[in-house]
Amino acid sequence: MANSLDQTVDARSPSQREREALEDLPFDPELAPGARNAVEVCLAIQPGEKVTLITDQATQEIAASLVRELKRMGVSYRAWRLEDLAPRPLMEFPREIADDLRTSQVSIFAVQAQANELPSRMQMTDVVNRYKIRHAHMVNINRQIMLEGMRADFRKVDRISTRVLELVEHAAEIRAKTPAGTDLVTRLNPRYRWLKTSGLISPEKWGNLPGGEVFTTPEEVNGTFVIDGVVGDWLCAKFGELRQAPLSIRVRENRVTEAHSSNRELENDFWSYTHTDENSDRVGEFAIGTNIELKDVIGQILQDEKYPGVHIAFGNPYGMHTGADWYSSTHIDVVGRKFDIWVDDRQIMRAGQFVI
């Protein structure tokens, strides 16, 4: 009897089971162009490289489209589904995946975010940074993003991103205004580096996909930001696009001091999130979206933060990349619409359109 039971045990590893499941899973062929763009253009995966693919149950169809492209190229890869290794929300990044990452040149993280999972994602990107892995961060990727943002011409986005970077990296001040009421002045610190994440991913800096932004840690931000686009992390899935009920925040000396919305639940959740630790209310990122092929905000932070305009984030400043010397366990982006932007005294955007 014991021998009979032993024969029913699945001896495959979690990675092998997930790989075989994804290879057999049918998917909408409309996902294929975005998946091919990710593998061939954004990550520029080469024969002989090893890839770690991380997904979850909710994102398996998109993961299957990515697996098809990896198989077509004949590259070595391992696939992991988070639910096979730990309960969600994920409190710690699974050791098995971390060990696999250390032997890979490329990684893809295509997962739906859940509340309080940011620390585990930071554990993952610590490994990515340490081993200089070309990492595609596709948190909350969905069908709409695969059919829109992931079909962008990222070489074109890289050209405009490079031009914006040339204009901002030696600037002292950036001003931003919108018709909704945003009026923000950002003073820049010459010691903090600007970074470009245009969708073309290098070992020096992992990138979100779809790509299209340049960012730094600001010295000081003051003014009003009317968030009529979207807020980030898990609040994005909960509240979506905010045109009908914007969140207006006041920033003074780089700290959020007020937050107001007719949606009181949004107001309260945002305030709680930005008061998680001593630096959760501090502006850690100032960014300009550069994906000129995006036409509007859709209520998905992964794509919307690349929409042309200004977005800022409270919390972690990604100091390993920008040079900032402080830390937070949280990071939440906020996005608006239809910006006018001045770099020092030069206007580079009018009503959401670059004029450079």
CSV table of N, CA and C in Angstrom, one decimal, residues 50 52 95-105 127 130-131 133:
chain,number,residue,atom,x,y,z
A,50,LYS,N,19.8,32.8,-19.4
A,50,LYS,CA,18.8,32.1,-18.6
A,50,LYS,C,17.9,33.1,-18.1
A,52,THR,N,14.4,33.9,-15.5
A,52,THR,CA,13.5,33.6,-14.4
A,52,THR,C,12.2,34.3,-14.7
A,95,ARG,N,12.5,32.0,-1.0
A,95,ARG,CA,13.9,31.7,-1.1
A,95,ARG,C,14.2,30.9,-2.4
A,96,GLU,N,13.3,30.0,-2.8
A,96,GLU,CA,13.6,29.2,-4.0
A,96,GLU,C,13.7,30.1,-5.3
A,97,ILE,N,12.9,31.2,-5.3
A,97,ILE,CA,13.0,32.1,-6.5
A,97,ILE,C,14.2,32.9,-6.4
A,98,ALA,N,14.5,33.4,-5.2
A,98,ALA,CA,15.7,34.2,-5.0
A,98,ALA,C,17.0,33.4,-5.4
A,99,ASP,N,17.0,32.2,-5.1
A,99,ASP,CA,18.2,31.3,-5.5
A,99,ASP,C,18.2,31.2,-7.0
A,100,ASP,N,17.1,31.0,-7.6
A,100,ASP,CA,17.1,30.9,-9.1
A,100,ASP,C,17.5,32.2,-9.8
A,101,LEU,N,17.0,33.3,-9.2
A,101,LEU,CA,17.4,34.6,-9.8
A,101,LEU,C,18.9,34.8,-9.8
A,102,ARG,N,19.6,34.3,-8.8
A,102,ARG,CA,21.1,34.6,-8.8
A,102,ARG,C,21.8,33.9,-9.9
A,103,THR,N,21.2,33.0,-10.6
A,103,THR,CA,21.8,32.3,-11.7
A,103,THR,C,21.3,32.7,-13.1
A,104,SER,N,20.4,33.8,-13.1
A,104,SER,CA,19.8,34.3,-14.3
A,104,SER,C,20.4,35.6,-14.8
A,105,GLN,N,20.4,35.8,-16.1
A,105,GLN,CA,20.8,37.1,-16.6
A,105,GLN,C,19.5,38.0,-16.8
A,127,VAL,N,17.9,41.5,-4.9
A,127,VAL,CA,18.7,40.5,-5.6
A,127,VAL,C,19.0,40.9,-7.0
A,130,ARG,N,21.8,43.5,-7.0
A,130,ARG,CA,23.1,42.9,-6.6
A,130,ARG,C,23.7,42.1,-7.7
A,131,TYR,N,22.9,41.4,-8.5
A,131,TYR,CA,23.4,40.5,-9.5
A,131,TYR,C,23.3,41.2,-10.9
A,133,ILE,N,20.8,42.0,-12.9
A,133,ILE,CA,19.9,41.2,-13.8
A,133,ILE,C,19.0,42.2,-14.6
